[in-house]
Amino acid sequence: MQDVAISAIDPSRFADVVGPERTELLVTSGERARAVLDGRSVVNVNSTATGGGVAEMLHALLGYVRGVGIDTRWVVIEGDPDFFAVTKRVHNHLYGGRGDGGDLGEAEHALYQQTLVSESVSLATKVQPGDVVILHDPQTAGLAEDAKRLGCAVVWRCHVGIDTPNDNSRRGWEFLRPYLDRFVDHYVFTDARFPPPWVPQDRCSVIWPSIDPFGPKNQPMTDEQVEAILTHVGILAGRHGERSFIRTDGSPSRVDRCCDVFRTGPPADVATPMIVQVSRWDAMKDMIGVMEAFARFVVPNCDAELVLAGPVVSAVADDPEGGAILRECWEAWRQQPHAVRQRVQLACLPMHDIEENAAIVNALQRHATIVTQKSLAEGFGLTVAEAMLKGKPVVGSAVGGIVDQIIDQETGLLLQDPNDLDAFGSAIIRILDDREFERRLGDGARRRAIETHLGDTHLEQWIGVIDAVVPPVA
Ligand code: UDP
């Protein structure tokens, strides 16, 4: 189990974006939480410090939690590939799929428990009785019993789920239930449709994650910075220049590493409209569907380019399927005609330095004319919130948390059937053909992101959970 460093961030920074009243509320909520916790710590446990929405959300949130004076920590469990193959299978089941098609029986329970035995020994060195332990997602569910035995209040936060349960999702829940049922004090889900029926409603909250408007992923960038970063990494044929960004600790830095890019011919021209989807290489994100819709409906109608971007595949420890999915995308790309391959780039973003990676994602989302999130299932979809904050129209599937974020026709376009390539292509063309509509959706998106997706709202809801699980000071 590894500790992840968290630096306190002064909440007064929020005033520039959300105004003094919301900032004041954040500070008072922090004071209330400190009083409730009365010296106890809040310890977050998940399975990766980089890549994917949970790591992103924790990086964004915990600095501010520290900034309001709450003692919070973040530890990451370690496991071997067999453990992560089982947990990814559970994850895929909760999304309603079969994943790699393997079992979730006794052998898988034994494998799962075996890894968590050594992690529970580490956990005992990281917590004190009375602390609040927040376990994230299926990978850490098996630690609930240990955390309870150590005298902690236990919260399990689940970031995945499916809108309409099916046999696969039920099988996934049956696998997890024995690890959670008797040990979890409070559950948190990202969507009200996700909890299985056995989760008690009075001990369950729905909380959306948030994004950090100041970190390298979302901080403002000039057009010159965006162009210089994307030119340097190999995605744009633009002008070289200052490829700078500001790190979370306030120090200046620059993007040095480049992307691995699959493409035919030179990089995209700066003036050409760009459609962008940034996701882990995961079947649920349907990168191939985006490419096919783009090839069939967008290429014949306008000159836009498409960039499908994800992390280099060795980088996300708890996601063993990334390499295979990237290979499938590459195969699908290779089978496209030359004229399509010239206009579709598959980019693997360097992950060695996650703040540099974030700056590249930031530049991509800012350069995009439209951001897509054509997921087949989705927990929340932070990439949607990130694009919205940057004033970008998002074309997203009407699944999971994407439905909560996009108000159709006002802050983006929702695709009712995620498999409808025709409708997806038409939505893109509709925005590309109407600059006024593009601007209106983008402005609406930014307003909504500021209203609902920033850390102050998130923290306020968290404090409600802490109130619910920590016994009052005697
Ligand atoms: N992300 C990133 N680099 C990449 C690919 C993705 O930083 O190369 C980030 C992305 O910007 C977002 C997160 O990973 O913050 C993905 O979160 P989301 O909720 O969209 O999906 P999840 O991965 O949790 O399924």
Tab-separated table of N, CA and C in Angstrom, residues 210-342:
chain	number	residue	atom	x	y	z
A	210	SER	N	-16.093	15.968	-8.644
A	210	SER	CA	-15.864	17.349	-9.087
A	210	SER	C	-14.529	17.437	-9.819
A	211	ILE	N	-14.314	18.584	-10.452
A	211	ILE	CA	-13.023	18.806	-11.129
A	211	ILE	C	-12.375	20.060	-10.556
A	212	ASP	N	-11.083	20.151	-10.734
A	212	ASP	CA	-10.318	21.270	-10.177
A	212	ASP	C	-10.076	22.312	-11.278
A	213	PRO	N	-10.639	23.506	-11.141
A	213	PRO	CA	-10.488	24.485	-12.216
A	213	PRO	C	-9.080	25.069	-12.320
A	214	PHE	N	-8.230	24.810	-11.330
A	214	PHE	CA	-6.907	25.454	-11.328
A	214	PHE	C	-5.756	24.502	-11.653
A	215	GLY	N	-5.970	23.218	-11.516
A	215	GLY	CA	-4.902	22.244	-11.765
A	215	GLY	C	-4.530	22.217	-13.240
A	216	PRO	N	-3.450	21.506	-13.593
A	216	PRO	CA	-2.991	21.468	-14.989
A	216	PRO	C	-4.057	20.965	-15.963
A	217	LYS	N	-5.015	20.165	-15.496
A	217	LYS	CA	-6.037	19.614	-16.399
A	217	LYS	C	-7.015	20.679	-16.887
A	218	ASN	N	-7.277	21.684	-16.053
A	218	ASN	CA	-8.347	22.628	-16.405
A	218	ASN	C	-7.947	24.088	-16.353
A	219	GLN	N	-6.713	24.394	-15.951
A	219	GLN	CA	-6.337	25.808	-15.804
A	219	GLN	C	-6.418	26.504	-17.170
A	220	PRO	N	-6.691	27.821	-17.157
A	220	PRO	CA	-6.763	28.538	-18.428
A	220	PRO	C	-5.445	28.423	-19.201
A	221	MET	N	-5.545	28.383	-20.519
A	221	MET	CA	-4.354	28.367	-21.398
A	221	MET	C	-4.627	29.319	-22.545
A	222	THR	N	-3.608	29.988	-23.033
A	222	THR	CA	-3.807	30.835	-24.216
A	222	THR	C	-3.827	29.938	-25.455
A	223	ASP	N	-4.346	30.491	-26.564
A	223	ASP	CA	-4.351	29.727	-27.816
A	223	ASP	C	-2.920	29.357	-28.212
A	224	GLU	N	-1.970	30.261	-27.911
A	224	GLU	CA	-0.561	29.994	-28.277
A	224	GLU	C	-0.023	28.796	-27.487
A	225	GLN	N	-0.365	28.765	-26.177
A	225	GLN	CA	0.097	27.620	-25.357
A	225	GLN	C	-0.484	26.315	-25.902
A	226	VAL	N	-1.788	26.355	-26.200
A	226	VAL	CA	-2.465	25.148	-26.695
A	226	VAL	C	-1.793	24.672	-27.972
A	227	GLU	N	-1.565	25.610	-28.893
A	227	GLU	CA	-0.965	25.244	-30.179
A	227	GLU	C	0.449	24.698	-29.986
A	228	ALA	N	1.206	25.354	-29.091
A	228	ALA	CA	2.600	24.924	-28.882
A	228	ALA	C	2.643	23.519	-28.270
A	229	ILE	N	1.739	23.256	-27.312
A	229	ILE	CA	1.746	21.932	-26.659
A	229	ILE	C	1.360	20.850	-27.665
A	230	LEU	N	0.282	21.085	-28.412
A	230	LEU	CA	-0.187	20.038	-29.333
A	230	LEU	C	0.769	19.855	-30.516
A	231	THR	N	1.465	20.911	-30.881
A	231	THR	CA	2.468	20.782	-31.947
A	231	THR	C	3.655	19.976	-31.430
A	232	HIS	N	4.088	20.302	-30.223
A	232	HIS	CA	5.238	19.586	-29.656
A	232	HIS	C	4.956	18.088	-29.494
A	233	VAL	N	3.755	17.757	-28.995
A	233	VAL	CA	3.487	16.332	-28.729
A	233	VAL	C	3.228	15.546	-30.011
A	234	GLY	N	3.010	16.245	-31.140
A	234	GLY	CA	2.899	15.558	-32.432
A	234	GLY	C	1.495	15.432	-32.988
A	235	ILE	N	0.531	16.180	-32.411
A	235	ILE	CA	-0.858	16.044	-32.873
A	235	ILE	C	-1.230	17.145	-33.876
A	236	LEU	N	-0.646	18.335	-33.709
A	236	LEU	CA	-0.964	19.469	-34.601
A	236	LEU	C	0.270	19.866	-35.411
A	237	ALA	N	0.007	20.386	-36.622
A	237	ALA	CA	1.102	20.977	-37.406
A	237	ALA	C	0.986	22.485	-37.228
A	238	GLY	N	1.403	22.983	-36.074
A	238	GLY	CA	1.246	24.415	-35.797
A	238	GLY	C	2.585	25.066	-35.511
A	239	ARG	N	2.511	26.209	-34.821
A	239	ARG	CA	3.747	26.922	-34.468
A	239	ARG	C	4.304	26.384	-33.157
A	240	HIS	N	5.618	26.266	-33.091
A	240	HIS	CA	6.249	25.904	-31.821
A	240	HIS	C	6.295	27.151	-30.948
A	241	GLY	N	6.287	26.965	-29.646
A	241	GLY	CA	6.317	28.128	-28.748
A	241	GLY	C	6.360	27.663	-27.311
A	242	GLU	N	5.871	28.521	-26.416
A	242	GLU	CA	5.877	28.239	-24.975
A	242	GLU	C	4.887	27.117	-24.666
A	243	ARG	N	5.377	25.948	-24.331
A	243	ARG	CA	4.447	24.853	-24.011
A	243	ARG	C	4.346	24.703	-22.497
A	244	SER	N	4.024	25.827	-21.879
A	244	SER	CA	4.109	25.894	-20.420
A	244	SER	C	2.772	25.579	-19.741
A	245	PHE	N	2.870	25.193	-18.469
A	245	PHE	CA	1.690	25.058	-17.608
A	245	PHE	C	2.136	25.264	-16.167
A	246	ILE	N	1.179	25.449	-15.280
A	246	ILE	CA	1.505	25.654	-13.858
A	246	ILE	C	1.144	24.389	-13.092
A	247	ARG	N	2.090	23.892	-12.325
A	247	ARG	CA	1.838	22.679	-11.524
A	247	ARG	C	0.914	23.005	-10.344
A	248	THR	N	0.369	21.931	-9.748
A	248	THR	CA	-0.547	22.125	-8.613
A	248	THR	C	0.133	22.881	-7.476
A	249	ASP	N	1.431	22.688	-7.312
A	249	ASP	CA	2.117	23.392	-6.222
A	249	ASP	C	2.473	24.830	-6.601
A	250	GLY	N	2.043	25.277	-7.779
A	250	GLY	CA	2.268	26.675	-8.180
A	250	GLY	C	3.520	26.901	-9.011
A	251	SER	N	4.351	25.871	-9.163
A	251	SER	CA	5.611	26.087	-9.898
A	251	SER	C	5.378	25.989	-11.413
A	252	PRO	N	6.143	26.800	-12.192
A	252	PRO	CA	5.990	26.743	-13.648
A	252	PRO	C	6.658	25.495	-14.217
A	253	SER	N	6.091	24.958	-15.272
A	253	SER	CA	6.686	23.767	-15.881
A	253	SER	C	6.367	23.786	-17.366
A	254	ARG	N	6.827	22.760	-18.103
A	254	ARG	CA	6.458	22.708	-19.523
A	254	ARG	C	6.327	21.265	-19.980
A	255	VAL	N	5.600	21.092	-21.062
A	255	VAL	CA	5.404	19.748	-21.616
A	255	VAL	C	6.657	19.385	-22.407
A	256	ASP	N	7.309	18.305	-21.998
A	256	ASP	CA	8.522	17.876	-22.704
A	256	ASP	C	8.332	16.592	-23.489
A	257	ARG	N	7.545	15.656	-22.908
A	257	ARG	CA	7.397	14.363	-23.590
A	257	ARG	C	6.413	14.485	-24.754
A	258	CYS	N	6.490	13.527	-25.665
A	258	CYS	CA	5.592	13.534	-26.832
A	258	CYS	C	4.622	12.359	-26.722
A	259	CYS	N	3.617	12.348	-27.595
A	259	CYS	CA	2.645	11.248	-27.613
A	259	CYS	C	3.095	10.182	-28.616
A	260	ASP	N	2.641	8.942	-28.400
A	260	ASP	CA	2.735	7.931	-29.463
A	260	ASP	C	1.492	8.146	-30.312
A	261	VAL	N	1.692	8.471	-31.598
A	261	VAL	CA	0.524	8.787	-32.433
A	261	VAL	C	0.462	7.841	-33.628
A	262	PHE	N	-0.699	7.226	-33.844
A	262	PHE	CA	-0.938	6.435	-35.068
A	262	PHE	C	-1.682	7.342	-36.025
A	263	ARG	N	-1.095	7.532	-37.224
A	263	ARG	CA	-1.705	8.475	-38.160
A	263	ARG	C	-1.127	8.223	-39.544
A	264	THR	N	-1.874	8.557	-40.568
A	264	THR	CA	-1.328	8.515	-41.914
A	264	THR	C	-1.077	9.962	-42.334
A	265	GLY	N	0.153	10.264	-42.714
A	265	GLY	CA	0.459	11.616	-43.179
A	265	GLY	C	0.769	12.570	-42.045
A	266	PRO	N	0.811	13.872	-42.370
A	266	PRO	CA	1.233	14.871	-41.384
A	266	PRO	C	0.185	15.107	-40.300
A	267	PRO	N	0.578	15.764	-39.204
A	267	PRO	CA	-0.385	16.087	-38.139
A	267	PRO	C	-1.467	17.033	-38.651
A	268	ALA	N	-2.501	17.215	-37.838
A	268	ALA	CA	-3.656	18.030	-38.251
A	268	ALA	C	-3.277	19.503	-38.395
A	269	ASP	N	-3.961	20.166	-39.330
A	269	ASP	CA	-3.774	21.594	-39.517
A	269	ASP	C	-4.491	22.353	-38.386
A	270	VAL	N	-3.890	23.454	-37.940
A	270	VAL	CA	-4.445	24.175	-36.780
A	270	VAL	C	-5.855	24.715	-37.048
A	271	ALA	N	-6.110	25.117	-38.267
A	271	ALA	CA	-7.401	25.763	-38.565
A	271	ALA	C	-8.531	24.756	-38.792
A	272	THR	N	-8.204	23.472	-38.914
A	272	THR	CA	-9.239	22.475	-39.204
A	272	THR	C	-10.005	22.124	-37.925
A	273	PRO	N	-11.343	22.104	-37.971
A	273	PRO	CA	-12.104	21.728	-36.761
A	273	PRO	C	-11.682	20.340	-36.276
A	274	MET	N	-11.597	20.207	-34.950
A	274	MET	CA	-11.148	18.917	-34.401
A	274	MET	C	-12.195	18.348	-33.443
A	275	ILE	N	-12.510	17.076	-33.624
A	275	ILE	CA	-13.384	16.357	-32.697
A	275	ILE	C	-12.446	15.543	-31.808
A	276	VAL	N	-12.698	15.569	-30.509
A	276	VAL	CA	-11.769	14.899	-29.576
A	276	VAL	C	-12.541	14.019	-28.602
A	277	GLN	N	-12.073	12.803	-28.397
A	277	GLN	CA	-12.530	12.015	-27.237
A	277	GLN	C	-11.292	11.571	-26.467
A	278	VAL	N	-11.296	11.877	-25.175
A	278	VAL	CA	-10.202	11.461	-24.284
A	278	VAL	C	-10.779	10.425	-23.329
A	279	SER	N	-10.212	9.228	-23.330
A	279	SER	CA	-10.726	8.171	-22.446
A	279	SER	C	-9.629	7.158	-22.167
A	280	ARG	N	-9.820	6.385	-21.108
A	280	ARG	CA	-8.986	5.187	-20.997
A	280	ARG	C	-9.334	4.281	-22.166
A	281	TRP	N	-8.411	3.381	-22.540
A	281	TRP	CA	-8.704	2.414	-23.615
A	281	TRP	C	-9.543	1.308	-22.996
A	282	ASP	N	-10.845	1.481	-23.068
A	282	ASP	CA	-11.790	0.588	-22.386
A	282	ASP	C	-12.971	0.401	-23.344
A	283	ALA	N	-13.435	-0.866	-23.465
A	283	ALA	CA	-14.499	-1.157	-24.433
A	283	ALA	C	-15.736	-0.286	-24.201
A	284	MET	N	-16.016	0.033	-22.919
A	284	MET	CA	-17.208	0.827	-22.607
A	284	MET	C	-17.141	2.245	-23.171
A	285	LYS	N	-15.948	2.708	-23.477
A	285	LYS	CA	-15.810	4.094	-23.989
A	285	LYS	C	-16.065	4.144	-25.494
A	286	ASP	N	-16.123	2.985	-26.125
A	286	ASP	CA	-16.475	2.837	-27.544
A	286	ASP	C	-15.722	3.780	-28.484
A	287	MET	N	-14.405	3.790	-28.358
A	287	MET	CA	-13.585	4.612	-29.271
A	287	MET	C	-13.799	4.163	-30.716
A	288	ILE	N	-14.008	2.845	-30.916
A	288	ILE	CA	-14.184	2.348	-32.292
A	288	ILE	C	-15.492	2.883	-32.873
A	289	GLY	N	-16.531	2.936	-32.047
A	289	GLY	CA	-17.815	3.483	-32.502
A	289	GLY	C	-17.660	4.948	-32.918
A	290	VAL	N	-16.873	5.711	-32.151
A	290	VAL	CA	-16.650	7.121	-32.500
A	290	VAL	C	-15.987	7.195	-33.878
A	291	MET	N	-14.961	6.325	-34.062
A	291	MET	CA	-14.217	6.340	-35.332
A	291	MET	C	-15.133	5.960	-36.501
A	292	GLU	N	-15.958	4.935	-36.295
A	292	GLU	CA	-16.819	4.487	-37.406
A	292	GLU	C	-17.847	5.550	-37.773
A	293	ALA	N	-18.454	6.166	-36.750
A	293	ALA	CA	-19.437	7.225	-37.038
A	293	ALA	C	-18.753	8.385	-37.750
A	294	PHE	N	-17.559	8.722	-37.305
A	294	PHE	CA	-16.820	9.824	-37.929
A	294	PHE	C	-16.530	9.492	-39.394
A	295	ALA	N	-16.079	8.245	-39.644
A	295	ALA	CA	-15.728	7.845	-41.014
A	295	ALA	C	-16.956	7.871	-41.921
A	296	ARG	N	-18.086	7.379	-41.392
A	296	ARG	CA	-19.268	7.238	-42.243
A	296	ARG	C	-20.018	8.539	-42.447
A	297	PHE	N	-20.117	9.354	-41.384
A	297	PHE	CA	-21.034	10.493	-41.479
A	297	PHE	C	-20.331	11.844	-41.493
A	298	VAL	N	-19.158	11.948	-40.873
A	298	VAL	CA	-18.524	13.269	-40.799
A	298	VAL	C	-17.567	13.470	-41.974
A	299	VAL	N	-16.739	12.457	-42.264
A	299	VAL	CA	-15.742	12.607	-43.339
A	299	VAL	C	-16.381	13.037	-44.671
A	300	PRO	N	-17.507	12.416	-45.101
A	300	PRO	CA	-18.044	12.832	-46.398
A	300	PRO	C	-18.652	14.235	-46.388
A	301	ASN	N	-18.923	14.767	-45.204
A	301	ASN	CA	-19.666	16.031	-45.144
A	301	ASN	C	-18.862	17.265	-44.792
A	302	CYS	N	-17.702	17.094	-44.180
A	302	CYS	CA	-16.905	18.286	-43.859
A	302	CYS	C	-15.456	17.872	-43.646
A	303	ASP	N	-14.591	18.867	-43.394
A	303	ASP	CA	-13.162	18.548	-43.378
A	303	ASP	C	-12.609	18.340	-41.966
A	304	ALA	N	-13.473	18.072	-40.955
A	304	ALA	CA	-12.978	17.951	-39.575
A	304	ALA	C	-12.022	16.763	-39.405
A	305	GLU	N	-11.215	16.864	-38.350
A	305	GLU	CA	-10.301	15.775	-37.971
A	305	GLU	C	-10.813	15.149	-36.671
A	306	LEU	N	-10.380	13.914	-36.405
A	306	LEU	CA	-10.757	13.247	-35.149
A	306	LEU	C	-9.494	12.827	-34.406
A	307	VAL	N	-9.462	13.120	-33.109
A	307	VAL	CA	-8.378	12.598	-32.263
A	307	VAL	C	-8.997	11.738	-31.165
A	308	LEU	N	-8.570	10.478	-31.108
A	308	LEU	CA	-8.962	9.588	-30.017
A	308	LEU	C	-7.739	9.450	-29.120
A	309	ALA	N	-7.848	9.946	-27.903
A	309	ALA	CA	-6.661	10.001	-27.040
A	309	ALA	C	-6.885	9.222	-25.755
A	310	GLY	N	-5.857	8.495	-25.339
A	310	GLY	CA	-5.906	7.767	-24.072
A	310	GLY	C	-4.503	7.642	-23.518
A	311	PRO	N	-4.382	7.088	-22.334
A	311	PRO	CA	-3.049	6.973	-21.743
A	311	PRO	C	-2.196	5.910	-22.440
A	312	VAL	N	-0.878	6.020	-22.350
A	312	VAL	CA	-0.035	4.899	-22.804
A	312	VAL	C	-0.490	3.672	-22.009
A	313	VAL	N	-0.526	2.521	-22.661
A	313	VAL	CA	-1.295	1.434	-22.061
A	313	VAL	C	-0.627	0.726	-20.897
A	314	SER	N	0.648	0.953	-20.702
A	314	SER	CA	1.296	0.272	-19.573
A	314	SER	C	1.056	1.030	-18.272
A	315	ALA	N	0.416	2.217	-18.351
A	315	ALA	CA	0.486	3.131	-17.215
A	315	ALA	C	-0.593	2.956	-16.150
A	316	VAL	N	-1.737	2.368	-16.498
A	316	VAL	CA	-2.834	2.354	-15.527
A	316	VAL	C	-2.889	0.974	-14.868
A	317	ALA	N	-2.359	0.904	-13.640
A	317	ALA	CA	-2.099	-0.374	-12.996
A	317	ALA	C	-3.339	-1.240	-12.848
A	318	ASP	N	-4.498	-0.624	-12.568
A	318	ASP	CA	-5.679	-1.437	-12.285
A	318	ASP	C	-6.526	-1.682	-13.532
A	319	ASP	N	-5.976	-1.409	-14.720
A	319	ASP	CA	-6.749	-1.555	-15.953
A	319	ASP	C	-6.014	-2.462	-16.937
A	320	PRO	N	-6.103	-3.793	-16.721
A	320	PRO	CA	-5.283	-4.711	-17.526
A	320	PRO	C	-5.734	-4.845	-18.975
A	321	GLU	N	-6.924	-4.319	-19.327
A	321	GLU	CA	-7.421	-4.532	-20.689
A	321	GLU	C	-6.998	-3.448	-21.665
A	322	GLY	N	-6.322	-2.406	-21.179
A	322	GLY	CA	-6.002	-1.255	-22.021
A	322	GLY	C	-5.267	-1.622	-23.298
A	323	GLY	N	-4.257	-2.506	-23.183
A	323	GLY	CA	-3.437	-2.868	-24.348
A	323	GLY	C	-4.278	-3.533	-25.430
A	324	ALA	N	-5.147	-4.465	-25.007
A	324	ALA	CA	-5.962	-5.204	-25.981
A	324	ALA	C	-6.942	-4.260	-26.672
A	325	ILE	N	-7.528	-3.346	-25.921
A	325	ILE	CA	-8.517	-2.428	-26.524
A	325	ILE	C	-7.813	-1.466	-27.484
A	326	LEU	N	-6.634	-0.992	-27.101
A	326	LEU	CA	-5.895	-0.114	-28.025
A	326	LEU	C	-5.582	-0.861	-29.324
A	327	ARG	N	-5.178	-2.137	-29.184
A	327	ARG	CA	-4.883	-2.928	-30.397
A	327	ARG	C	-6.131	-3.060	-31.280
A	328	GLU	N	-7.283	-3.280	-30.637
A	328	GLU	CA	-8.536	-3.376	-31.423
A	328	GLU	C	-8.817	-2.063	-32.144
A	329	CYS	N	-8.581	-0.942	-31.458
A	329	CYS	CA	-8.810	0.369	-32.091
A	329	CYS	C	-7.863	0.534	-33.275
A	330	TRP	N	-6.623	0.126	-33.063
A	330	TRP	CA	-5.624	0.274	-34.120
A	330	TRP	C	-6.010	-0.585	-35.329
A	331	GLU	N	-6.483	-1.814	-35.064
A	331	GLU	CA	-6.929	-2.702	-36.156
A	331	GLU	C	-8.081	-2.045	-36.904
A	332	ALA	N	-9.038	-1.495	-36.153
A	332	ALA	CA	-10.203	-0.858	-36.789
A	332	ALA	C	-9.750	0.354	-37.605
A	333	TRP	N	-8.770	1.077	-37.099
A	333	TRP	CA	-8.229	2.255	-37.810
A	333	TRP	C	-7.546	1.813	-39.104
A	334	ARG	N	-6.757	0.718	-39.008
A	334	ARG	CA	-6.005	0.220	-40.178
A	334	ARG	C	-6.944	-0.189	-41.315
A	335	GLN	N	-8.139	-0.652	-40.921
A	335	GLN	CA	-9.074	-1.117	-41.945
A	335	GLN	C	-9.851	0.027	-42.607
A	336	GLN	N	-9.683	1.228	-42.099
A	336	GLN	CA	-10.361	2.374	-42.724
A	336	GLN	C	-9.627	2.748	-44.019
A	337	PRO	N	-10.348	3.335	-44.982
A	337	PRO	CA	-9.656	3.776	-46.191
A	337	PRO	C	-8.638	4.885	-45.896
A	338	HIS	N	-7.718	5.053	-46.831
A	338	HIS	CA	-6.644	6.028	-46.667
A	338	HIS	C	-7.195	7.409	-46.303
A	339	ALA	N	-8.260	7.831	-46.981
A	339	ALA	CA	-8.809	9.184	-46.771
A	339	ALA	C	-9.308	9.356	-45.334
A	340	VAL	N	-9.737	8.269	-44.698
A	340	VAL	CA	-10.181	8.365	-43.305
A	340	VAL	C	-8.961	8.333	-42.387
A	341	ARG	N	-8.026	7.435	-42.682
A	341	ARG	CA	-6.838	7.322	-41.809
A	341	ARG	C	-6.070	8.646	-41.739
A	342	GLN	N	-6.147	9.443	-42.811
A	342	GLN	CA	-5.470	10.749	-42.798
A	342	GLN	C	-6.129	11.709	-41.822
